[in-house]
PDB file of C-alpha atoms and ligand atoms in Angstrom:
ATOM      1  CA  MET A 655      13.178  42.898  16.210  1.00  0.00           C
ATOM      2  CA  ARG A 656      10.391  40.636  17.349  1.00  0.00           C
ATOM      3  CA  ILE A 657      12.260  37.499  18.435  1.00  0.00           C
ATOM      4  CA  ILE A 658      10.353  34.299  19.121  1.00  0.00           C
ATOM      5  CA  THR A 659      12.792  31.613  20.241  1.00  0.00           C
ATOM      6  CA  VAL A 660      11.242  28.427  18.918  1.00  0.00           C
ATOM      7  CA  ALA A 661      11.924  24.857  20.067  1.00  0.00           C
ATOM      8  CA  ALA A 662      11.102  22.135  17.520  1.00  0.00           C
ATOM      9  CA  ALA A 663      10.540  19.084  19.719  1.00  0.00           C
ATOM     10  CA  GLN A 664      11.097  16.123  17.406  1.00  0.00           C
ATOM     11  CA  MET A 665       9.993  12.869  19.023  1.00  0.00           C
ATOM     12  CA  GLY A 666      11.262   9.367  18.384  1.00  0.00           C
ATOM     13  CA  PRO A 667       8.982   6.374  17.905  1.00  0.00           C
ATOM     14  CA  ILE A 668       5.972   5.497  20.035  1.00  0.00           C
ATOM     15  CA  GLN A 669       5.170   1.780  19.917  1.00  0.00           C
ATOM     16  CA  ARG A 670       1.566   0.658  19.572  1.00  0.00           C
ATOM     17  CA  ALA A 671       1.653  -0.943  23.032  1.00  0.00           C
ATOM     18  CA  GLU A 672       2.986   2.199  24.746  1.00  0.00           C
ATOM     19  CA  SER A 673       0.616   4.242  26.930  1.00  0.00           C
ATOM     20  CA  ARG A 674       0.350   8.020  26.974  1.00  0.00           C
ATOM     21  CA  GLN A 675       1.881   7.801  30.458  1.00  0.00           C
ATOM     22  CA  THR A 676       5.215   6.708  28.979  1.00  0.00           C
ATOM     23  CA  VAL A 677       5.106   9.405  26.299  1.00  0.00           C
ATOM     24  CA  ILE A 678       4.244  12.453  28.386  1.00  0.00           C
ATOM     25  CA  PRO A 679       7.475  12.340  30.468  1.00  0.00           C
ATOM     26  CA  ARG A 680       9.426  12.453  27.161  1.00  0.00           C
ATOM     27  CA  MET A 681       7.413  15.499  26.095  1.00  0.00           C
ATOM     28  CA  ILE A 682       8.033  17.158  29.455  1.00  0.00           C
ATOM     29  CA  ALA A 683      11.786  16.430  29.239  1.00  0.00           C
ATOM     30  CA  LEU A 684      11.829  18.163  25.850  1.00  0.00           C
ATOM     31  CA  MET A 685       9.845  21.066  27.325  1.00  0.00           C
ATOM     32  CA  ASP A 686      12.305  21.348  30.239  1.00  0.00           C
ATOM     33  CA  GLU A 687      15.216  21.439  27.772  1.00  0.00           C
ATOM     34  CA  ALA A 688      13.369  24.032  25.682  1.00  0.00           C
ATOM     35  CA  LYS A 689      12.863  26.237  28.731  1.00  0.00           C
ATOM     36  CA  ALA A 690      16.522  25.821  29.760  1.00  0.00           C
ATOM     37  CA  ARG A 691      17.547  26.930  26.250  1.00  0.00           C
ATOM     38  CA  GLY A 692      15.325  30.015  26.418  1.00  0.00           C
ATOM     39  CA  ALA A 693      12.497  28.959  24.139  1.00  0.00           C
ATOM     40  CA  ASP A 694       9.275  30.980  24.013  1.00  0.00           C
ATOM     41  CA  LEU A 695       7.342  28.386  22.006  1.00  0.00           C
ATOM     42  CA  ILE A 696       7.645  24.598  21.678  1.00  0.00           C
ATOM     43  CA  VAL A 697       6.236  22.652  18.690  1.00  0.00           C
ATOM     44  CA  TYR A 698       5.402  18.950  19.007  1.00  0.00           C
ATOM     45  CA  PRO A 699       4.751  16.462  16.148  1.00  0.00           C
ATOM     46  CA  GLU A 700       1.480  15.180  14.715  1.00  0.00           C
ATOM     47  CA  LEU A 701       0.123  12.267  16.841  1.00  0.00           C
ATOM     48  CA  ALA A 702       2.591  13.190  19.587  1.00  0.00           C
ATOM     49  CA  LEU A 703       0.765  11.105  22.193  1.00  0.00           C
ATOM     50  CA  THR A 704       0.318   7.861  20.255  1.00  0.00           C
ATOM     51  CA  THR A 705       1.829   5.646  17.620  1.00  0.00           C
ATOM     52  CA  PHE A 706       0.850   6.416  13.999  1.00  0.00           C
ATOM     53  CA  PHE A 707      -2.257   4.246  14.405  1.00  0.00           C
ATOM     54  CA  PRO A 708      -3.633   4.794  10.806  1.00  0.00           C
ATOM     55  CA  ARG A 709      -1.112   2.147   9.727  1.00  0.00           C
ATOM     56  CA  TRP A 710      -3.345  -0.458  11.473  1.00  0.00           C
ATOM     57  CA  TYR A 711      -6.611  -1.819  10.044  1.00  0.00           C
ATOM     58  CA  MET A 712      -9.291  -1.735  12.785  1.00  0.00           C
ATOM     59  CA  GLU A 713     -13.024  -2.534  12.588  1.00  0.00           C
ATOM     60  CA  ASP A 714     -13.965  -2.122  16.254  1.00  0.00           C
ATOM     61  CA  GLN A 715     -14.968   1.552  16.709  1.00  0.00           C
ATOM     62  CA  ALA A 716     -14.138   1.404  20.430  1.00  0.00           C
ATOM     63  CA  GLU A 717     -10.593   0.381  19.505  1.00  0.00           C
ATOM     64  CA  VAL A 718     -10.373   3.325  17.078  1.00  0.00           C
ATOM     65  CA  ASP A 719     -11.850   5.777  19.598  1.00  0.00           C
ATOM     66  CA  ALA A 720      -9.182   4.822  22.166  1.00  0.00           C
ATOM     67  CA  TRP A 721      -6.577   6.576  19.979  1.00  0.00           C
ATOM     68  CA  PHE A 722      -8.418   9.919  20.298  1.00  0.00           C
ATOM     69  CA  GLU A 723      -8.360  12.507  23.102  1.00  0.00           C
ATOM     70  CA  ARG A 724     -11.810  13.505  24.322  1.00  0.00           C
ATOM     71  CA  GLU A 725     -10.521  16.455  26.274  1.00  0.00           C
ATOM     72  CA  ILE A 726      -7.379  18.371  27.053  1.00  0.00           C
ATOM     73  CA  PRO A 727      -6.666  19.928  30.430  1.00  0.00           C
ATOM     74  CA  ASN A 728      -7.719  23.396  29.382  1.00  0.00           C
ATOM     75  CA  ALA A 729     -11.461  24.082  29.624  1.00  0.00           C
ATOM     76  CA  ALA A 730     -11.168  26.617  26.819  1.00  0.00           C
ATOM     77  CA  ALA A 731     -10.625  23.763  24.396  1.00  0.00           C
ATOM     78  CA  MET A 732     -13.678  21.861  25.596  1.00  0.00           C
ATOM     79  CA  PRO A 733     -15.999  23.471  23.008  1.00  0.00           C
ATOM     80  CA  LEU A 734     -13.662  22.029  20.378  1.00  0.00           C
ATOM     81  CA  PHE A 735     -14.018  18.588  21.844  1.00  0.00           C
ATOM     82  CA  ALA A 736     -17.673  18.929  22.862  1.00  0.00           C
ATOM     83  CA  ARG A 737     -18.640  19.995  19.326  1.00  0.00           C
ATOM     84  CA  ALA A 738     -16.523  17.186  17.988  1.00  0.00           C
ATOM     85  CA  ALA A 739     -18.561  14.680  20.006  1.00  0.00           C
ATOM     86  CA  GLY A 740     -18.898  11.715  17.689  1.00  0.00           C
ATOM     87  CA  HIS A 741     -16.513  13.328  15.193  1.00  0.00           C
ATOM     88  CA  HIS A 742     -12.909  12.298  14.700  1.00  0.00           C
ATOM     89  CA  PHE A 743     -10.542  15.049  13.588  1.00  0.00           C
ATOM     90  CA  ASN A 744      -6.759  15.109  13.466  1.00  0.00           C
ATOM     91  CA  THR A 745      -6.427  18.236  15.594  1.00  0.00           C
ATOM     92  CA  CYS A 746      -3.697  20.526  16.913  1.00  0.00           C
ATOM     93  CA  ILE A 747      -3.930  23.517  19.227  1.00  0.00           C
ATOM     94  CA  LEU A 748      -1.832  26.658  19.759  1.00  0.00           C
ATOM     95  CA  THR A 749      -1.446  28.036  23.271  1.00  0.00           C
ATOM     96  CA  ASP A 750       0.174  31.272  24.409  1.00  0.00           C
ATOM     97  CA  LYS A 751       2.866  31.482  27.111  1.00  0.00           C
ATOM     98  CA  SER A 752       0.214  31.367  29.842  1.00  0.00           C
ATOM     99  CA  GLY A 753      -1.105  28.073  28.452  1.00  0.00           C
ATOM    100  CA  LYS A 754      -4.324  29.723  27.208  1.00  0.00           C
ATOM    101  CA  ILE A 755      -5.692  28.098  24.044  1.00  0.00           C
ATOM    102  CA  VAL A 756      -5.289  30.672  21.267  1.00  0.00           C
ATOM    103  CA  GLY A 757      -6.184  28.584  18.234  1.00  0.00           C
ATOM    104  CA  LYS A 758      -7.369  25.160  17.052  1.00  0.00           C
ATOM    105  CA  TYR A 759      -6.768  23.530  13.676  1.00  0.00           C
ATOM    106  CA  ARG A 760      -8.040  20.325  12.107  1.00  0.00           C
ATOM    107  CA  LYS A 761      -6.045  18.570   9.383  1.00  0.00           C
ATOM    108  CA  THR A 762      -7.512  19.418   5.973  1.00  0.00           C
ATOM    109  CA  HIS A 763      -5.636  17.147   3.539  1.00  0.00           C
ATOM    110  CA  LEU A 764      -5.998  13.463   4.473  1.00  0.00           C
ATOM    111  CA  PRO A 765      -3.756  11.098   2.475  1.00  0.00           C
ATOM    112  CA  GLY A 766      -4.129   7.342   2.291  1.00  0.00           C
ATOM    113  CA  HIS A 767      -7.282   5.278   1.977  1.00  0.00           C
ATOM    114  CA  SER A 768     -10.319   4.050   3.940  1.00  0.00           C
ATOM    115  CA  GLU A 769     -10.484   0.301   3.222  1.00  0.00           C
ATOM    116  CA  PHE A 770      -7.860  -2.386   3.795  1.00  0.00           C
ATOM    117  CA  ASP A 771      -5.600  -2.495   0.725  1.00  0.00           C
ATOM    118  CA  PRO A 772      -3.749  -5.851   0.377  1.00  0.00           C
ATOM    119  CA  GLU A 773      -1.621  -4.363  -2.416  1.00  0.00           C
ATOM    120  CA  ARG A 774       0.112  -1.984  -0.017  1.00  0.00           C
ATOM    121  CA  ALA A 775       3.319  -2.839   1.855  1.00  0.00           C
ATOM    122  CA  PHE A 776       1.554  -1.254   4.845  1.00  0.00           C
ATOM    123  CA  GLN A 777      -1.750   0.538   5.412  1.00  0.00           C
ATOM    124  CA  HIS A 778      -2.304   4.297   5.646  1.00  0.00           C
ATOM    125  CA  LEU A 779      -5.923   4.521   6.803  1.00  0.00           C
ATOM    126  CA  GLU A 780      -6.269   8.220   7.642  1.00  0.00           C
ATOM    127  CA  LYS A 781      -9.403   8.496   5.488  1.00  0.00           C
ATOM    128  CA  ARG A 782     -10.916   5.650   7.528  1.00  0.00           C
ATOM    129  CA  TYR A 783     -10.323   7.156  10.954  1.00  0.00           C
ATOM    130  CA  PHE A 784     -10.275  10.950  10.439  1.00  0.00           C
ATOM    131  CA  GLU A 785     -12.775  13.381   8.954  1.00  0.00           C
ATOM    132  CA  PRO A 786     -11.373  16.165   6.767  1.00  0.00           C
ATOM    133  CA  GLY A 787     -10.832  19.255   8.875  1.00  0.00           C
ATOM    134  CA  ASP A 788     -13.560  21.938   8.872  1.00  0.00           C
ATOM    135  CA  THR A 789     -11.532  24.854  10.249  1.00  0.00           C
ATOM    136  CA  GLY A 790      -9.880  26.025   7.039  1.00  0.00           C
ATOM    137  CA  PHE A 791      -6.464  27.648   7.567  1.00  0.00           C
ATOM    138  CA  PRO A 792      -6.942  30.421  10.148  1.00  0.00           C
ATOM    139  CA  VAL A 793      -4.174  32.560  11.648  1.00  0.00           C
ATOM    140  CA  TRP A 794      -4.044  34.127  15.107  1.00  0.00           C
ATOM    141  CA  ARG A 795      -2.352  37.193  16.612  1.00  0.00           C
ATOM    142  CA  THR A 796      -0.450  36.104  19.738  1.00  0.00           C
ATOM    143  CA  MET A 797       3.012  36.451  21.335  1.00  0.00           C
ATOM    144  CA  GLY A 798       3.609  39.622  19.269  1.00  0.00           C
ATOM    145  CA  GLY A 799       3.106  37.979  15.874  1.00  0.00           C
ATOM    146  CA  ILE A 800       0.740  36.246  13.464  1.00  0.00           C
ATOM    147  CA  PHE A 801       0.795  32.435  13.740  1.00  0.00           C
ATOM    148  CA  GLY A 802      -0.820  29.619  11.749  1.00  0.00           C
ATOM    149  CA  MET A 803      -0.871  25.836  11.879  1.00  0.00           C
ATOM    150  CA  ALA A 804      -0.965  22.844   9.553  1.00  0.00           C
ATOM    151  CA  ILE A 805      -0.603  19.074   9.950  1.00  0.00           C
ATOM    152  CA  CYS A 806       1.606  16.717   7.972  1.00  0.00           C
ATOM    153  CA  ASN A 807       0.175  16.169   4.483  1.00  0.00           C
ATOM    154  CA  ASP A 808      -1.088  19.801   4.519  1.00  0.00           C
ATOM    155  CA  ARG A 809       2.576  20.900   4.169  1.00  0.00           C
ATOM    156  CA  ARG A 810       2.746  19.414   0.642  1.00  0.00           C
ATOM    157  CA  TRP A 811      -0.020  21.675  -0.665  1.00  0.00           C
ATOM    158  CA  PRO A 812       0.813  25.272  -1.706  1.00  0.00           C
ATOM    159  CA  GLU A 813      -2.794  26.242  -0.913  1.00  0.00           C
ATOM    160  CA  THR A 814      -2.114  25.571   2.777  1.00  0.00           C
ATOM    161  CA  TYR A 815       0.604  28.232   3.013  1.00  0.00           C
ATOM    162  CA  ARG A 816      -1.004  30.677   0.570  1.00  0.00           C
ATOM    163  CA  VAL A 817      -4.293  30.918   2.498  1.00  0.00           C
ATOM    164  CA  MET A 818      -2.293  31.744   5.642  1.00  0.00           C
ATOM    165  CA  GLY A 819       0.101  33.940   3.640  1.00  0.00           C
ATOM    166  CA  LEU A 820      -2.833  36.039   2.444  1.00  0.00           C
ATOM    167  CA  GLN A 821      -3.667  36.580   6.120  1.00  0.00           C
ATOM    168  CA  GLY A 822      -0.164  37.868   6.839  1.00  0.00           C
ATOM    169  CA  VAL A 823       1.152  34.783   8.631  1.00  0.00           C
ATOM    170  CA  GLU A 824       4.659  35.198  10.089  1.00  0.00           C
ATOM    171  CA  MET A 825       5.169  31.693  11.494  1.00  0.00           C
ATOM    172  CA  VAL A 826       3.519  28.391  10.498  1.00  0.00           C
ATOM    173  CA  VAL A 827       3.984  25.496  12.934  1.00  0.00           C
ATOM    174  CA  LEU A 828       3.220  21.910  11.962  1.00  0.00           C
ATOM    175  CA  GLY A 829       3.887  18.316  12.918  1.00  0.00           C
ATOM    176  CA  TYR A 830       4.209  15.219  10.739  1.00  0.00           C
ATOM    177  CA  ASN A 831       4.382  11.422  10.777  1.00  0.00           C
ATOM    178  CA  THR A 832       5.862  10.424   7.393  1.00  0.00           C
ATOM    179  CA  PRO A 833       6.689   6.819   6.488  1.00  0.00           C
ATOM    180  CA  SER A 834      10.296   6.480   5.300  1.00  0.00           C
ATOM    181  CA  VAL A 835       9.208   4.401   2.323  1.00  0.00           C
ATOM    182  CA  ASN A 836       6.319   4.758  -0.108  1.00  0.00           C
ATOM    183  CA  PRO A 837       3.904   1.850   0.452  1.00  0.00           C
ATOM    184  CA  GLN A 838       2.982   2.007  -3.228  1.00  0.00           C
ATOM    185  CA  ASN A 839       6.480   2.456  -4.644  1.00  0.00           C
ATOM    186  CA  SER A 840       9.285   0.597  -2.875  1.00  0.00           C
ATOM    187  CA  GLU A 841      11.789   2.476  -5.087  1.00  0.00           C
ATOM    188  CA  GLU A 842      11.001   5.677  -3.187  1.00  0.00           C
ATOM    189  CA  GLY A 843      12.987   5.548   0.072  1.00  0.00           C
ATOM    190  CA  PRO A 844      13.857   7.896   2.950  1.00  0.00           C
ATOM    191  CA  SER A 845      16.214  10.168   0.972  1.00  0.00           C
ATOM    192  CA  ARG A 846      13.456  11.037  -1.493  1.00  0.00           C
ATOM    193  CA  ARG A 847      11.008  11.493   1.396  1.00  0.00           C
ATOM    194  CA  LEU A 848      13.435  13.853   3.156  1.00  0.00           C
ATOM    195  CA  PHE A 849      13.986  15.746  -0.122  1.00  0.00           C
ATOM    196  CA  HIS A 850      10.223  16.303  -0.501  1.00  0.00           C
ATOM    197  CA  ASN A 851       9.987  17.282   3.165  1.00  0.00           C
ATOM    198  CA  ARG A 852      12.579  20.038   2.743  1.00  0.00           C
ATOM    199  CA  LEU A 853      11.203  21.087  -0.667  1.00  0.00           C
ATOM    200  CA  SER A 854       7.625  21.479   0.601  1.00  0.00           C
ATOM    201  CA  VAL A 855       8.527  23.402   3.753  1.00  0.00           C
ATOM    202  CA  GLN A 856      11.176  25.641   2.156  1.00  0.00           C
ATOM    203  CA  SER A 857       8.828  26.488  -0.750  1.00  0.00           C
ATOM    204  CA  GLY A 858       5.941  27.321   1.555  1.00  0.00           C
ATOM    205  CA  ALA A 859       8.168  29.549   3.685  1.00  0.00           C
ATOM    206  CA  TYR A 860       9.798  31.398   0.777  1.00  0.00           C
ATOM    207  CA  GLN A 861       6.666  31.855  -1.365  1.00  0.00           C
ATOM    208  CA  ASN A 862       4.748  33.378   1.551  1.00  0.00           C
ATOM    209  CA  ALA A 863       7.628  35.131   3.359  1.00  0.00           C
ATOM    210  CA  THR A 864       6.961  33.251   6.590  1.00  0.00           C
ATOM    211  CA  TRP A 865       8.868  31.156   9.113  1.00  0.00           C
ATOM    212  CA  VAL A 866       7.889  27.458   9.031  1.00  0.00           C
ATOM    213  CA  VAL A 867       8.631  25.039  11.891  1.00  0.00           C
ATOM    214  CA  ALA A 868       8.039  21.395  10.873  1.00  0.00           C
ATOM    215  CA  VAL A 869       8.423  18.705  13.542  1.00  0.00           C
ATOM    216  CA  ALA A 870       8.579  14.920  13.018  1.00  0.00           C
ATOM    217  CA  LYS A 871       7.531  11.938  15.013  1.00  0.00           C
ATOM    218  CA  ALA A 872      10.459   9.766  13.774  1.00  0.00           C
ATOM    219  CA  GLY A 873      12.042   6.338  14.039  1.00  0.00           C
ATOM    220  CA  VAL A 874      10.742   2.797  13.840  1.00  0.00           C
ATOM    221  CA  GLU A 875       7.277   2.162  15.271  1.00  0.00           C
ATOM    222  CA  ASP A 876       6.509  -1.575  15.468  1.00  0.00           C
ATOM    223  CA  GLY A 877       8.793  -2.203  12.519  1.00  0.00           C
ATOM    224  CA  PHE A 878       7.546   0.706  10.411  1.00  0.00           C
ATOM    225  CA  PRO A 879      10.136   3.501   9.879  1.00  0.00           C
ATOM    226  CA  LEU A 880       9.175   7.197   9.921  1.00  0.00           C
ATOM    227  CA  ILE A 881      11.493   9.958   8.644  1.00  0.00           C
ATOM    228  CA  GLY A 882      13.004  12.530  10.985  1.00  0.00           C
ATOM    229  CA  GLY A 883      14.319  15.663   9.361  1.00  0.00           C
ATOM    230  CA  SER A 884      12.501  18.184  11.579  1.00  0.00           C
ATOM    231  CA  LEU A 885      13.461  21.654  10.412  1.00  0.00           C
ATOM    232  CA  ILE A 886      13.082  25.361  10.989  1.00  0.00           C
ATOM    233  CA  VAL A 887      13.010  27.430   7.781  1.00  0.00           C
ATOM    234  CA  ASP A 888      13.341  31.234   7.640  1.00  0.00           C
ATOM    235  CA  PRO A 889      11.148  33.561   5.507  1.00  0.00           C
ATOM    236  CA  ASP A 890      13.765  33.480   2.733  1.00  0.00           C
ATOM    237  CA  GLY A 891      13.484  29.686   2.468  1.00  0.00           C
ATOM    238  CA  GLU A 892      16.780  28.913   4.238  1.00  0.00           C
ATOM    239  CA  ILE A 893      16.951  25.957   6.633  1.00  0.00           C
ATOM    240  CA  VAL A 894      18.307  27.444   9.894  1.00  0.00           C
ATOM    241  CA  ALA A 895      18.048  24.238  11.953  1.00  0.00           C
ATOM    242  CA  GLU A 896      17.539  20.553  11.043  1.00  0.00           C
ATOM    243  CA  ALA A 897      17.354  17.379  13.130  1.00  0.00           C
ATOM    244  CA  ARG A 898      20.211  14.870  12.784  1.00  0.00           C
ATOM    245  CA  THR A 899      18.664  11.889  14.580  1.00  0.00           C
ATOM    246  CA  GLU A 900      15.424   9.886  14.473  1.00  0.00           C
ATOM    247  CA  GLY A 901      14.912  10.142  18.223  1.00  0.00           C
ATOM    248  CA  ASP A 902      13.770  12.764  20.718  1.00  0.00           C
ATOM    249  CA  GLU A 903      15.731  15.823  19.609  1.00  0.00           C
ATOM    250  CA  LEU A 904      15.252  19.525  20.273  1.00  0.00           C
ATOM    251  CA  LEU A 905      16.051  22.242  17.705  1.00  0.00           C
ATOM    252  CA  VAL A 906      16.109  25.783  19.119  1.00  0.00           C
ATOM    253  CA  HIS A 907      16.395  28.962  17.024  1.00  0.00           C
ATOM    254  CA  PRO A 908      15.691  32.653  17.706  1.00  0.00           C
ATOM    255  CA  CYS A 909      13.240  33.569  14.922  1.00  0.00           C
ATOM    256  CA  ASP A 910      12.866  37.291  14.171  1.00  0.00           C
ATOM    257  CA  LEU A 911       9.301  37.784  12.956  1.00  0.00           C
ATOM    258  CA  ASP A 912      10.375  41.147  11.468  1.00  0.00           C
ATOM    259  CA  ALA A 913      12.479  39.139   8.995  1.00  0.00           C
ATOM    260  CA  THR A 914       9.213  38.335   7.181  1.00  0.00           C
ATOM    261  CA  ALA A 915       8.739  42.013   6.212  1.00  0.00           C
ATOM    262  CA  PHE A 916      11.209  42.145   3.307  1.00  0.00           C
ATOM    263  CA  GLY A 917       9.583  39.298   1.357  1.00  0.00           C
ATOM    264  CA  LYS A 918       6.064  40.568   2.051  1.00  0.00           C
ATOM    265  CA  GLN A 919       7.023  44.093   0.896  1.00  0.00           C
ATOM    266  CA  THR A 920       9.061  43.153  -2.179  1.00  0.00           C
ATOM    267  CA  ILE A 921       8.817  39.968  -4.248  1.00  0.00           C
ATOM    268  CA  PHE A 922       5.653  38.757  -2.470  1.00  0.00           C
ATOM    269  CA  ASP A 923       3.862  42.061  -2.133  1.00  0.00           C
ATOM    270  CA  PHE A 924       0.508  40.315  -2.616  1.00  0.00           C
ATOM    271  CA  ALA A 925      -1.423  43.598  -2.932  1.00  0.00           C
ATOM    272  CA  SER A 926       0.503  44.784  -5.971  1.00  0.00           C
ATOM    273  CA  HIS A 927       1.831  41.643  -7.656  1.00  0.00           C
ATOM    274  CA  ARG A 928      -0.950  39.064  -7.544  1.00  0.00           C
ATOM    275  CA  ARG A 929      -3.368  38.839 -10.475  1.00  0.00           C
ATOM    276  CA  VAL A 930      -6.389  37.132  -8.982  1.00  0.00           C
ATOM    277  CA  GLU A 931      -8.321  37.451 -12.220  1.00  0.00           C
ATOM    278  CA  HIS A 932      -6.199  34.567 -13.553  1.00  0.00           C
ATOM    279  CA  TYR A 933      -6.331  32.280 -10.504  1.00  0.00           C
ATOM    280  CA  GLY A 934      -9.897  30.973 -10.690  1.00  0.00           C
ATOM    281  CA  LEU A 935      -8.931  27.351 -11.408  1.00  0.00           C
ATOM    282  CA  ILE A 936      -7.165  27.116  -8.060  1.00  0.00           C
ATOM    283  CA  THR A 937     -10.509  27.022  -6.255  1.00  0.00           C
ATOM    284  CA  SER A 938     -12.181  24.748  -8.811  1.00  0.00           C
ATOM    285  CA  ARG A 939     -12.781  21.184  -7.697  1.00  0.00           C
ATOM    286  CA  VAL A 940     -11.173  19.452 -10.661  1.00  0.00           C
ATOM    287  CA  GLY A 941      -8.437  20.400 -13.080  1.00  0.00           C
ATOM    288  CA  ALA A 942      -9.149  21.730 -16.567  1.00  0.00           C
ATOM    289  CA  ILE A 943      -6.998  19.256 -18.486  1.00  0.00           C
ATOM    290  CA  PRO A 944      -7.204  19.836 -22.297  1.00  0.00           C
ATOM    291  CA  PRO A 945      -8.899  17.014 -24.254  1.00  0.00           C
ATOM    292  CA  PRO A 946      -6.627  14.441 -25.945  1.00  0.00           C
ATOM    293  CA  GLU A 947      -5.196  15.437 -29.338  1.00  0.00           C
ATOM    294  CA  GLU A 948      -7.345  14.536 -32.367  1.00  0.00           C
TER     295      GLU A 948
HETATM  296  N1  LIG B2234       1.789  11.334   6.256  1.00  0.00           N
HETATM  297  C1  LIG B2234       2.447  11.449   5.014  1.00  0.00           C
HETATM  298  C2  LIG B2234       2.762  12.878   4.620  1.00  0.00           C
HETATM  299  O1  LIG B2234       2.022  13.545   3.935  1.00  0.00           O
HETATM  300  C3  LIG B2234       2.445  10.859   2.650  1.00  0.00           C
HETATM  301  C4  LIG B2234       1.719  10.723   3.932  1.00  0.00           C
HETATM  302  C5  LIG B2234       3.790  10.566   2.563  1.00  0.00           C
HETATM  303  C6  LIG B2234       1.759  11.270   1.556  1.00  0.00           C
HETATM  304  C7  LIG B2234       4.454  10.719   1.340  1.00  0.00           C
HETATM  305  C8  LIG B2234       2.416  11.412   0.313  1.00  0.00           C
HETATM  306  C9  LIG B2234       3.765  11.123   0.211  1.00  0.00           C
HETATM  307  O2  LIG B2234       3.862  13.281   4.995  1.00  0.00           O
HETATM  308  C10 LIG B2234       0.729  11.975   6.812  1.00  0.00           C
HETATM  309  N2  LIG B2234       0.405  11.607   8.063  1.00  0.00           N
HETATM  310  O3  LIG B2234       0.068  12.814   6.198  1.00  0.00           O
END
């Protein structure tokens, strides 16, 4: 048994006017609760320090830059930020129990758009403010297992999990900020969003025999609702813990990394069951849709 007791630290809304100084005590309170409940690892959401600012159209670069961190307290991460000088990535880091930076990941799949779109109920300007990540989907050996990371929209793409699955990942941790309604389809509300959230995370976990911990920033930010639904899914695709509120809420579960072995050795024994000679299209840039019928 290789137990990692994980705390999924769902956070409620952060209003645009709030400073990081009001948010950090909430994060520390969740960390204190996680420690009291015996957690080895705590996972925070995407944009855990700020509101989901890509919903706002901004033209002043200084105003945009203010939403980004230039450094984090650990010097080891400085190369990440130094190299990023002038770049804007949606970034997350993995630290071990000593607080040492083990890994850094930059969000690969950026949804939304880059120019103001009057047709939308609200903006989603990730392509305006972030560059696509350049890290790929690495995994790292730490805390007795193999860990990987993703951010938000990445969780909807099977490629995200498969690339880490092919590297033997045993736990994927990710955060998300997901609007409760579709700005381009008012018919699609929170229940459909929560359905897709579960579907994406459970599929990724099952199809790669890995734990997945997905953590929301939830609730209403300046009138714009975000789904909660943070969840911990086991390597068989079962949800073992799920948030019930849209506020600060901690999920804690003892995850046995050895539980990933059965799936990796049987149905998803990649070495013996995959047929890579048929998968070429997956790395092609566009689909190969057949021409219209004569
Ligand atoms: N947010 C959303 C997400 O992928 C989205 C955007 C919602 C895209 C629903 C498609 C459908 O969960 C972020 N920040 O990626």
